[in-house]
mmCIF file of C-alpha atoms in Angstrom:
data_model
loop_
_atom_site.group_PDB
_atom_site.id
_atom_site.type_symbol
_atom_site.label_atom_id
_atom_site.label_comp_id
_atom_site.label_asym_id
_atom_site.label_seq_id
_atom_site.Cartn_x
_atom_site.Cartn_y
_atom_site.Cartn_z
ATOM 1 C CA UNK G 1 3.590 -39.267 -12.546
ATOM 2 C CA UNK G 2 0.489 -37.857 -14.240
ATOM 3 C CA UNK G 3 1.154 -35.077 -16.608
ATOM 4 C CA UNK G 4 -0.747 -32.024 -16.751
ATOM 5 C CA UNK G 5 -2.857 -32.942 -19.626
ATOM 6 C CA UNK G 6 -3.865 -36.117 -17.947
ATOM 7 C CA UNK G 7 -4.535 -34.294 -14.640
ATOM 8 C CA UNK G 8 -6.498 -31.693 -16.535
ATOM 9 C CA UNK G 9 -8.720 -34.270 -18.124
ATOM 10 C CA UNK G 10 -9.253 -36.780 -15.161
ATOM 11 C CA UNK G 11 -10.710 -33.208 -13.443
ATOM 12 C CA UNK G 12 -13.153 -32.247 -16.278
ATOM 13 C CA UNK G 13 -14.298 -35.786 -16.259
ATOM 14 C CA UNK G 14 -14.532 -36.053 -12.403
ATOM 15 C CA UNK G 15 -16.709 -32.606 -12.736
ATOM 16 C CA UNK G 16 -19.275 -34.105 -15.033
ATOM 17 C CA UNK G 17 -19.821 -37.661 -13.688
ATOM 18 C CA UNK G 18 -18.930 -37.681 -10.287
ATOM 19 C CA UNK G 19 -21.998 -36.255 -7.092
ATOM 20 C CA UNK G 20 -20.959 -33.292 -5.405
ATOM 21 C CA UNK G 21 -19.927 -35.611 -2.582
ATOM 22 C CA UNK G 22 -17.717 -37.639 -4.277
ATOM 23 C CA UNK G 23 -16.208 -34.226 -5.734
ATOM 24 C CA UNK G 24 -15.802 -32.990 -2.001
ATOM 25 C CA UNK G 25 -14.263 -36.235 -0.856
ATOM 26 C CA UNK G 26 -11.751 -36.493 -3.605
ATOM 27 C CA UNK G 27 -10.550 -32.867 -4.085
ATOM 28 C CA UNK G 28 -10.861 -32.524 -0.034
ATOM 29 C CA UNK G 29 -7.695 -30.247 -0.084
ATOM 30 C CA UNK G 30 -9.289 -27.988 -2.810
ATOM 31 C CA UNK G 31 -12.568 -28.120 -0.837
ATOM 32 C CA UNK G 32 -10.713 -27.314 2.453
ATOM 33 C CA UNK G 33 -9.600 -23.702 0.756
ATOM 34 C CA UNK G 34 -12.848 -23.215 -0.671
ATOM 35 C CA UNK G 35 -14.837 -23.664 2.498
ATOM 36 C CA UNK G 36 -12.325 -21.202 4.364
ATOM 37 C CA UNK G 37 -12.533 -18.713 1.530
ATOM 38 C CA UNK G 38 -16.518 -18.679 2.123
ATOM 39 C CA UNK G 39 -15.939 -18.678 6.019
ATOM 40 C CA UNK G 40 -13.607 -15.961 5.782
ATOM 41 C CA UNK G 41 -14.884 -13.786 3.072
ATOM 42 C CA UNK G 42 -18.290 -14.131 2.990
ATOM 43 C CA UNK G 43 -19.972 -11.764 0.542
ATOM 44 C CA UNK G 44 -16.514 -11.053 -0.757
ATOM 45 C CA UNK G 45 -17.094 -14.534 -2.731
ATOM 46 C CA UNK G 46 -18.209 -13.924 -6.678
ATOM 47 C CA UNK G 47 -21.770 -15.891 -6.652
ATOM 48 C CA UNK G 48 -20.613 -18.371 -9.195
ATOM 49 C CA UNK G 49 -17.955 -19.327 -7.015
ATOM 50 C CA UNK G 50 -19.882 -20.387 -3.761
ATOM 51 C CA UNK G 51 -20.802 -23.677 -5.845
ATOM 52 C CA UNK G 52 -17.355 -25.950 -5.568
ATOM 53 C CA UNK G 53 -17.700 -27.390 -8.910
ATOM 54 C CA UNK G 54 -18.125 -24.160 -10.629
ATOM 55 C CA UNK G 55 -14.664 -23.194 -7.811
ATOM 56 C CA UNK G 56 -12.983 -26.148 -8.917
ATOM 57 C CA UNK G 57 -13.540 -25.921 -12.320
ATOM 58 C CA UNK G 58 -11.956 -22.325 -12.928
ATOM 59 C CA UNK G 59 -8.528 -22.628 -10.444
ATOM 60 C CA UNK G 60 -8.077 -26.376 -10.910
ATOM 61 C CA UNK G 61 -6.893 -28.651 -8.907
ATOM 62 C CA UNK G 62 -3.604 -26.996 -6.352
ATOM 63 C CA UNK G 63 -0.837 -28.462 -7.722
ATOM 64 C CA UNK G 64 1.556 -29.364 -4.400
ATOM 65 C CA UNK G 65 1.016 -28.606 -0.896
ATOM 66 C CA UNK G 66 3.330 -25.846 -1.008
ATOM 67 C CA UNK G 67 0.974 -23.943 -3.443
ATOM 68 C CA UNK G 68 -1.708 -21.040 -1.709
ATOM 69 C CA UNK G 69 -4.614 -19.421 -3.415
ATOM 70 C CA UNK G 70 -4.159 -15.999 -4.161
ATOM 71 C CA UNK G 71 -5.587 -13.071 -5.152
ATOM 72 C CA UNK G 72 -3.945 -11.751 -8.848
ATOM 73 C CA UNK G 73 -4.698 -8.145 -6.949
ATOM 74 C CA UNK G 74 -3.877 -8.026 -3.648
ATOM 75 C CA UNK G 75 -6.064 -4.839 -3.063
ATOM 76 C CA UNK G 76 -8.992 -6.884 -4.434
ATOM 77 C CA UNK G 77 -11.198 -8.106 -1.891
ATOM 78 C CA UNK G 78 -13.509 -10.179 -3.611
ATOM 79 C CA UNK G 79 -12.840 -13.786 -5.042
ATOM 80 C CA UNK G 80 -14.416 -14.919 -8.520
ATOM 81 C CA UNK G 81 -13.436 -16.051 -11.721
ATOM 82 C CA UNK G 82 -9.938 -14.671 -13.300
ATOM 83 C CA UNK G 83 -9.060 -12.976 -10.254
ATOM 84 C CA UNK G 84 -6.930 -15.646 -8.228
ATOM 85 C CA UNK G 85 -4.822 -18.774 -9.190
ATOM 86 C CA UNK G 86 -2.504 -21.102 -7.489
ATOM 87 C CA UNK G 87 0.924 -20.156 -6.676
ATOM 88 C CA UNK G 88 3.817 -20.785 -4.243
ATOM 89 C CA UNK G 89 5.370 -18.643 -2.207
ATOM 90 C CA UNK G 90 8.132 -17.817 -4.643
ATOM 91 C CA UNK G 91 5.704 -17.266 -7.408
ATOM 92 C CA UNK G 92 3.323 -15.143 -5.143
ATOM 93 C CA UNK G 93 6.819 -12.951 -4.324
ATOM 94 C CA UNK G 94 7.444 -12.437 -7.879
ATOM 95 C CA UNK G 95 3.920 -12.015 -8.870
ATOM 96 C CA UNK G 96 3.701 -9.277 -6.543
ATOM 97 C CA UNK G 97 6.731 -7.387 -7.485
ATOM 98 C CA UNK G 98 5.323 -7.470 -11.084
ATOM 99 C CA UNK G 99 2.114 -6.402 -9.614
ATOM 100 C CA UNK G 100 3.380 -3.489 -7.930
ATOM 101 C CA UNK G 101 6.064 -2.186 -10.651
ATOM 102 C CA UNK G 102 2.596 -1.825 -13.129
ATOM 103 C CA UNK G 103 1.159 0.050 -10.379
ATOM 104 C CA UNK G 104 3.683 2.293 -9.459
ATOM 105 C CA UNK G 105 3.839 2.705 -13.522
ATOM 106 C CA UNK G 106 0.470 3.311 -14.050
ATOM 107 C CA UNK G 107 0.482 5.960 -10.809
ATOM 108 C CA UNK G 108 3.039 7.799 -11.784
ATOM 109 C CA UNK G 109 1.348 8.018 -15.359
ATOM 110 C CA UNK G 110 -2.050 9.114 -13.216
ATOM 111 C CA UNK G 111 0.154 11.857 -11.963
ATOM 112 C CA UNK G 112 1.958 13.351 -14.889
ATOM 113 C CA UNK G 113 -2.185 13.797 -16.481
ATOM 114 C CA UNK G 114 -2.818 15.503 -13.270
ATOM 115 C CA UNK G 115 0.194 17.472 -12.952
ATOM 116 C CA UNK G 116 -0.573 18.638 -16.635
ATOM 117 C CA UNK G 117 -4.099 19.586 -16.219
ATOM 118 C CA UNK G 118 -3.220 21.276 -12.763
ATOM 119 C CA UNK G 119 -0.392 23.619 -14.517
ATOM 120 C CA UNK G 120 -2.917 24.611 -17.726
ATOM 121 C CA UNK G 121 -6.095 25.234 -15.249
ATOM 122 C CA UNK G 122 -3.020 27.115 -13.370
ATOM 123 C CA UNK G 123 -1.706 28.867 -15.992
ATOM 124 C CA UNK G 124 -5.363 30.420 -17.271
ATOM 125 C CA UNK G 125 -6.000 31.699 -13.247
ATOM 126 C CA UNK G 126 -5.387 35.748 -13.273
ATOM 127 C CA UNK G 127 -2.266 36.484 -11.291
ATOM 128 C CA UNK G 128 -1.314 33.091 -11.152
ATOM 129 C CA UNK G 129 2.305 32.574 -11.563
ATOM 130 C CA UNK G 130 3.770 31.353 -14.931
ATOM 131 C CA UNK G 131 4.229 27.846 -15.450
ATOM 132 C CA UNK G 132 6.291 28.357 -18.393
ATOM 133 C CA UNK G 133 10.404 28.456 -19.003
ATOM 134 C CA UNK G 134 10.798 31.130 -16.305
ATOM 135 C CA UNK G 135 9.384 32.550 -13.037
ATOM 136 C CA UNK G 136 10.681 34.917 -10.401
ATOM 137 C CA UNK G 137 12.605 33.431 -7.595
ATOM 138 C CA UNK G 138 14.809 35.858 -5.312
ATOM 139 C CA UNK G 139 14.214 39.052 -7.108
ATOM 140 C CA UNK G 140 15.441 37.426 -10.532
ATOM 141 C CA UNK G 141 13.636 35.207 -13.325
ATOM 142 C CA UNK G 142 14.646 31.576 -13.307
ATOM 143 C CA UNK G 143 13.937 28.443 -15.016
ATOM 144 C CA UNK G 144 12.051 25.800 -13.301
ATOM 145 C CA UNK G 145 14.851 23.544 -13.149
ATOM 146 C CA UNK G 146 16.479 25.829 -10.962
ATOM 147 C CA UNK G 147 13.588 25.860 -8.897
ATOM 148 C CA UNK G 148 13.352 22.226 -8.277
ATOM 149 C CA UNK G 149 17.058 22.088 -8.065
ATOM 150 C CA UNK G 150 16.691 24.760 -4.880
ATOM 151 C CA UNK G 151 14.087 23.036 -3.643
ATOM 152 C CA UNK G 152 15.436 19.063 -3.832
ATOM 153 C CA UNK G 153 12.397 18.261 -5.609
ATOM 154 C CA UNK G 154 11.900 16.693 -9.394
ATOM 155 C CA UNK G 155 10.473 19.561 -11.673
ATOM 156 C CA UNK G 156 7.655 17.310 -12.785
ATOM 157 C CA UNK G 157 6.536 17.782 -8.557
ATOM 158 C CA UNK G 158 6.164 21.324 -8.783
ATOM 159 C CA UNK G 159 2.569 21.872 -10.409
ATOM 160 C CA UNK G 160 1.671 19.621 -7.570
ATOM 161 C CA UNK G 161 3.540 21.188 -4.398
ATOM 162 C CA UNK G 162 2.948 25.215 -6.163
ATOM 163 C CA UNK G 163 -0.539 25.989 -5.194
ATOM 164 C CA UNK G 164 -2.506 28.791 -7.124
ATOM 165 C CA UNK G 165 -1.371 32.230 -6.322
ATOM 166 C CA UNK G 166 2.190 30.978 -4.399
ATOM 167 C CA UNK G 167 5.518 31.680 -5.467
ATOM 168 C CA UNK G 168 8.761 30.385 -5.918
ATOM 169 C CA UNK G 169 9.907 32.332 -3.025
ATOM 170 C CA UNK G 170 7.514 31.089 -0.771
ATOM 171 C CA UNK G 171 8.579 27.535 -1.832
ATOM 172 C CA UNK G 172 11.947 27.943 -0.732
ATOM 173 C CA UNK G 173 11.212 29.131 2.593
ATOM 174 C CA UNK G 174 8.965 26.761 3.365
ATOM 175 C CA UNK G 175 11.204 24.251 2.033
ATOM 176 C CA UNK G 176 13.511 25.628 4.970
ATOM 177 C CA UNK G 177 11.995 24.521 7.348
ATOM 178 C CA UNK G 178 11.454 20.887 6.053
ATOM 179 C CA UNK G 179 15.071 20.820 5.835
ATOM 180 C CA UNK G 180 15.675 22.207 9.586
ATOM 181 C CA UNK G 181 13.515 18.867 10.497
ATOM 182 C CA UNK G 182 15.174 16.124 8.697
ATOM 183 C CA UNK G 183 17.478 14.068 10.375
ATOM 184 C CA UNK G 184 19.674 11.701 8.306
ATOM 185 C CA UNK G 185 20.235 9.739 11.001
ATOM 186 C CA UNK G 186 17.061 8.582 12.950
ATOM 187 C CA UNK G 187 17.173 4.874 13.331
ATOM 188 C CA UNK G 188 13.529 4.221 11.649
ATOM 189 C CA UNK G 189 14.915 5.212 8.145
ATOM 190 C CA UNK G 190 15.972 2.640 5.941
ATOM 191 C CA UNK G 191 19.814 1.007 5.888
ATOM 192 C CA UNK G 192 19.247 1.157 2.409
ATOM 193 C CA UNK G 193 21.131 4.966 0.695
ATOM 194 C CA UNK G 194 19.036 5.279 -2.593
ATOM 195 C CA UNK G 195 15.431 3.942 -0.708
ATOM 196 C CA UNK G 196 16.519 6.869 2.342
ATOM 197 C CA UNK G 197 17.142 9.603 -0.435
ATOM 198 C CA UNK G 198 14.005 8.461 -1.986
ATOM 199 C CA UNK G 199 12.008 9.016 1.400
ATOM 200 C CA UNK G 200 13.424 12.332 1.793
ATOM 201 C CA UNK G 201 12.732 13.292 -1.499
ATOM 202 C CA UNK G 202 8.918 12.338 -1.025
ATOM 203 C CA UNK G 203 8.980 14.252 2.406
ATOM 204 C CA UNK G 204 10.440 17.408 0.933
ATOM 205 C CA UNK G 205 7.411 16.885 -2.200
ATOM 206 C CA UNK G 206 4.329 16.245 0.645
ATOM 207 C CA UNK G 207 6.049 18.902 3.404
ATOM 208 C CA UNK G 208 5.513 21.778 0.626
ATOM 209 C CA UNK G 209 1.818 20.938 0.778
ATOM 210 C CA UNK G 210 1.550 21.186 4.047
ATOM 211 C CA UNK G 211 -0.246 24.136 5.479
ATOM 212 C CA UNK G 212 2.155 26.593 6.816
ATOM 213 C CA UNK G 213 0.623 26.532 10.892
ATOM 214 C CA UNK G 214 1.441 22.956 10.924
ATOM 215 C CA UNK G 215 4.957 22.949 9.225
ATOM 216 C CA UNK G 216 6.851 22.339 12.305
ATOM 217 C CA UNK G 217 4.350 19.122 13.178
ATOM 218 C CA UNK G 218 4.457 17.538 9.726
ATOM 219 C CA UNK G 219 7.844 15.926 10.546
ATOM 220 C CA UNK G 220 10.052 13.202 8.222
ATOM 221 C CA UNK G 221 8.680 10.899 11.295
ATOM 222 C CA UNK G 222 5.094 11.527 11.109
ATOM 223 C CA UNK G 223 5.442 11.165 7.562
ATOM 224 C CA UNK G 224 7.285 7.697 7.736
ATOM 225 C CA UNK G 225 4.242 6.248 10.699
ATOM 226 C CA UNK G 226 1.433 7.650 7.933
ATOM 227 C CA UNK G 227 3.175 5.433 5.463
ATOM 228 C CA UNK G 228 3.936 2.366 7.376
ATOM 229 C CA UNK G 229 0.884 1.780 9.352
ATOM 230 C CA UNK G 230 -1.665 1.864 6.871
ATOM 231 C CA UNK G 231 0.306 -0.900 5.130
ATOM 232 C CA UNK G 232 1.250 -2.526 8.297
ATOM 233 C CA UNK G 233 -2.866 -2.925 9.170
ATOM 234 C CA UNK G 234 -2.915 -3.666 5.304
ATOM 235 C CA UNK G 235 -0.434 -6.906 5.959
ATOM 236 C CA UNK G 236 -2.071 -7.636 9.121
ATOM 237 C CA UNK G 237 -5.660 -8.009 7.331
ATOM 238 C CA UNK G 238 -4.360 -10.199 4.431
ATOM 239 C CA UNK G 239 -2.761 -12.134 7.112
ATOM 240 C CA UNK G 240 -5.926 -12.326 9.226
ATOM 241 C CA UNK G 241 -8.111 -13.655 5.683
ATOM 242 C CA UNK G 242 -5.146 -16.331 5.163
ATOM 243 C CA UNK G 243 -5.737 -17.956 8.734
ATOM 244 C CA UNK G 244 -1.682 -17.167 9.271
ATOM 245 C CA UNK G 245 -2.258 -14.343 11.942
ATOM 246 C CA UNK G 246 -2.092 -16.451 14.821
ATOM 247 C CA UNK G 247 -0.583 -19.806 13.239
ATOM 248 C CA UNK G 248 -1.610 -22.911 14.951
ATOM 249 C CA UNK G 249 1.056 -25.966 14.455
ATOM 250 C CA UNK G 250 4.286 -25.752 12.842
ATOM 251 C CA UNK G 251 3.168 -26.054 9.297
ATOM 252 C CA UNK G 252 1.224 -22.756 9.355
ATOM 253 C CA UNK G 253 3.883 -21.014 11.122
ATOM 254 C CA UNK G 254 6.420 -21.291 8.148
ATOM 255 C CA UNK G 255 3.855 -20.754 5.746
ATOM 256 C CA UNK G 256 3.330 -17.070 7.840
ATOM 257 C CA UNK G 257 7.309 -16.807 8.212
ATOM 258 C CA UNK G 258 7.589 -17.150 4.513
ATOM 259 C CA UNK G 259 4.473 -14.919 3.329
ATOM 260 C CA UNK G 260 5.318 -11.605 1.626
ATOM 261 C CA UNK G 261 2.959 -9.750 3.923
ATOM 262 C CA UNK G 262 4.560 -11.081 7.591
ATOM 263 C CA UNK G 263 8.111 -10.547 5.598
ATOM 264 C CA UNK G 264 6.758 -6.375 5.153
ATOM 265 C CA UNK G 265 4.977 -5.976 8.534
ATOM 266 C CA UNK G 266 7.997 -7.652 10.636
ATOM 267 C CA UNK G 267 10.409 -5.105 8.490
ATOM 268 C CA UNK G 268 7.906 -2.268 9.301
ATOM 269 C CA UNK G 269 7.528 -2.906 13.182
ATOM 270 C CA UNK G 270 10.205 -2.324 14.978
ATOM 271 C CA UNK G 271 11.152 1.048 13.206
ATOM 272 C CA UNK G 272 7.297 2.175 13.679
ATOM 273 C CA UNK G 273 7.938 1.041 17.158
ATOM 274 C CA UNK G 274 11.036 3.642 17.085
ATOM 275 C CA UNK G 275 9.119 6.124 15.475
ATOM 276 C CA UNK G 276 5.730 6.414 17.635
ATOM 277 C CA UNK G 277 8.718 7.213 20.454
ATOM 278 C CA UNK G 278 9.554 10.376 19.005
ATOM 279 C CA UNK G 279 5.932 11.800 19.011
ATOM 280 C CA UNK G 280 4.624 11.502 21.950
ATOM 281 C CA UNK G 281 0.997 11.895 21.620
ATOM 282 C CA UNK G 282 1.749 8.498 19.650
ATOM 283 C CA UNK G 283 3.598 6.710 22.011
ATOM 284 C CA UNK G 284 1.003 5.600 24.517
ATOM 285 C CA UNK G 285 -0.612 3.246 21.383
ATOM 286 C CA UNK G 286 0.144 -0.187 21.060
ATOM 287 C CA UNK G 287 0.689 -1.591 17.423
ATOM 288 C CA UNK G 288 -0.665 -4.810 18.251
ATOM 289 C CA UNK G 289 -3.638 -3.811 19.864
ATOM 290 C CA UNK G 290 -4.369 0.211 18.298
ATOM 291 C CA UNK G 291 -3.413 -0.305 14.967
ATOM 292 C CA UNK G 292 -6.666 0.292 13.674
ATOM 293 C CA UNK G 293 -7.268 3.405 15.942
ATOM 294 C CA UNK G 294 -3.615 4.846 15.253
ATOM 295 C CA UNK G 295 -4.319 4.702 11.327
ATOM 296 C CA UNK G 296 -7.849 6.842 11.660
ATOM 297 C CA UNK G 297 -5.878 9.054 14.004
ATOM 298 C CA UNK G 298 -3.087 9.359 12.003
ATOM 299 C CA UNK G 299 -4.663 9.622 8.434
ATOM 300 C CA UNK G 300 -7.044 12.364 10.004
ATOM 301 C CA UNK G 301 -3.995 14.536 10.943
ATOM 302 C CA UNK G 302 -2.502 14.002 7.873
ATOM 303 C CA UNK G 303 -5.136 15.309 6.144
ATOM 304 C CA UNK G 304 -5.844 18.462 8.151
ATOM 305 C CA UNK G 305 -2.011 19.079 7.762
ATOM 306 C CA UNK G 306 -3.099 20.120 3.953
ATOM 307 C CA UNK G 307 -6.328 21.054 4.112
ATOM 308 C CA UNK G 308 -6.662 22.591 7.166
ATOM 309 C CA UNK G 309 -8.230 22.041 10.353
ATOM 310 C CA UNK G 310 -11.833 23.565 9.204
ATOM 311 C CA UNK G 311 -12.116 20.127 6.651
ATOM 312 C CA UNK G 312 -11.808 17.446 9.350
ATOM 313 C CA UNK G 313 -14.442 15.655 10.167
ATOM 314 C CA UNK G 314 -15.445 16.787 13.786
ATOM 315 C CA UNK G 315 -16.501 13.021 15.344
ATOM 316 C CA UNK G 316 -12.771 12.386 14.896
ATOM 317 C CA UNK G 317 -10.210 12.969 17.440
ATOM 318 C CA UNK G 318 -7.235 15.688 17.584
ATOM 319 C CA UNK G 319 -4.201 14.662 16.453
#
């Protein structure tokens, strides 16, 4: 069996002396992914990669059948050098668990600057309320802490869910009423205890910044379908590029089965399904065939929810 070295030097020597031909005919399984990568993506191709040699040359040959092409950032849409390698499907997993850990990292990092620079710009706004040790709550000065605490929220959340000129007061009763709405038990949530809490922790955090004439729509449900679709349509469209939406023969149907993306949109769909039930200006769509449609809809509502219906865009429909 050939070792790498020897694989990696019959390559570079097969790049300089053999016709692009030859190159095609002997690295056919190479040039199969290469051609469906320019099929697929079009201009989402770097330009030094539409030449096969130049391809070939940066991602090397694929070592075994069971290795894919993929993209080092699955949010990148555009192939080109250093942004893809071969992997299989455990190394894609794990890559992509890495992948998203750094970006949930580098997120919440994002956040804490933004948190920071909301409370000083805050803080400097007459009549704003203090965003130091203490602030009134109840007819009595309390510490943050106890704020969050009352509220079910972390303390780091509260520059983002206290708008300018709001109080702690008005917190808690708004908080009320996201409480009166959750339901521990509705079959969409997760089996899993600490990812449920988590959910309901994030709903209490994005209900507080809702406006307060849509409180009683902006429900742990509508919440759940405004996370899950977008990354259900997300899964679908990586899918789609992959030629694995609608596998043809055997071979492509495990290789869907087994990719991260089917795994995440099969453990999404039936509890959307379950969800869109329980609103029923939802429950006419189909997921299959209104996905796309659904998200716009669903996206737009979420976003006059917090800003307010004067800030949606008119050429989109009511939610």
């Amino acid at each position: 069996m050939a070792t790498e070295i020897e694989v990696d030097d019959t390559l570079t020597k097969d790049l300089v002396e053999l016709s692009t031909q030859e190159i095609h005919r002997k690295y056919s399984a190479e040039a199969s992914v290469h051609r469906n990568i320019l099929i697929g993506r079009g201009t989402g191709v770097a330009p030094q990669w539409r030449d096969f040699k130049t391809f070939l040359g940066e991602v090397g040959q694929r070592p075994s059948t069971d290795h894919t092409l993929v993209l080092l950032n699955r949010y990148e849409r555009t192939y080109g050098p250093g942004r893809a390698r071969w992997m299989t499907a455990e190394e894609q997993a794990a890559h992509e668990e890495e992948f998203d850990r750094q970006r949930a990292e580098q997120q919440r990092e994002e956040q804490l600057l933004l948190h920071k620079a909301a409370a000083t710009k805050r803080a400097s706004t007459p009549g704003a309320p203090s965003f130091g040790q203490w602030t009134p709550m109840a007819g009595k000065q309390v510490a943050y802490t106890d704020v969050a605490k009352k509220l079910a929220i972390p303390v780091v959340a509260l520059s983002k869910t206290m708008p300018p000129g709001a109080s702690a007061d008005e917190l808690v009763k708004r908080s009320s009423t996201a409480n009166e709405l959750i339901n521990e038990n509705a079959s969409w949530l997760p089996p899993d205890p600490v990812r449920k809490a988590g959910f309901f922790e994030a709903y209490r955090i994005w209900h507080l910044q809702v406006q307060p004439q849509f409180a009683k729509a902006a429900t742990p449900t509508f919440l759940f379908l405004y996370i899950a679709l977008p990354v259900m349509k997300q899964c679908r469209d990586e899918l789609v590029d992959l030629d694995l939406w609608n596998p043809l023969g055997q071979r492509a149907l495990n290789a869907r089965d087994s990719h991260p993306s089917w795994k995440k949109y099969t453990e999404f769909m039936p509890r959307a399904q379950v969800a869109m039930m329980e609103i029923p200006i939802y429950a006419t769509y189909s997921l299959l065939s209104d996905l796309d449609a659904l998200c716009e809809r669903i996206v737009t509502a979420e976003k006059r929810f917090r800003e307010g219906p004067q800030k949606v865009i008119h050429t989109h429909r009511a939610a």
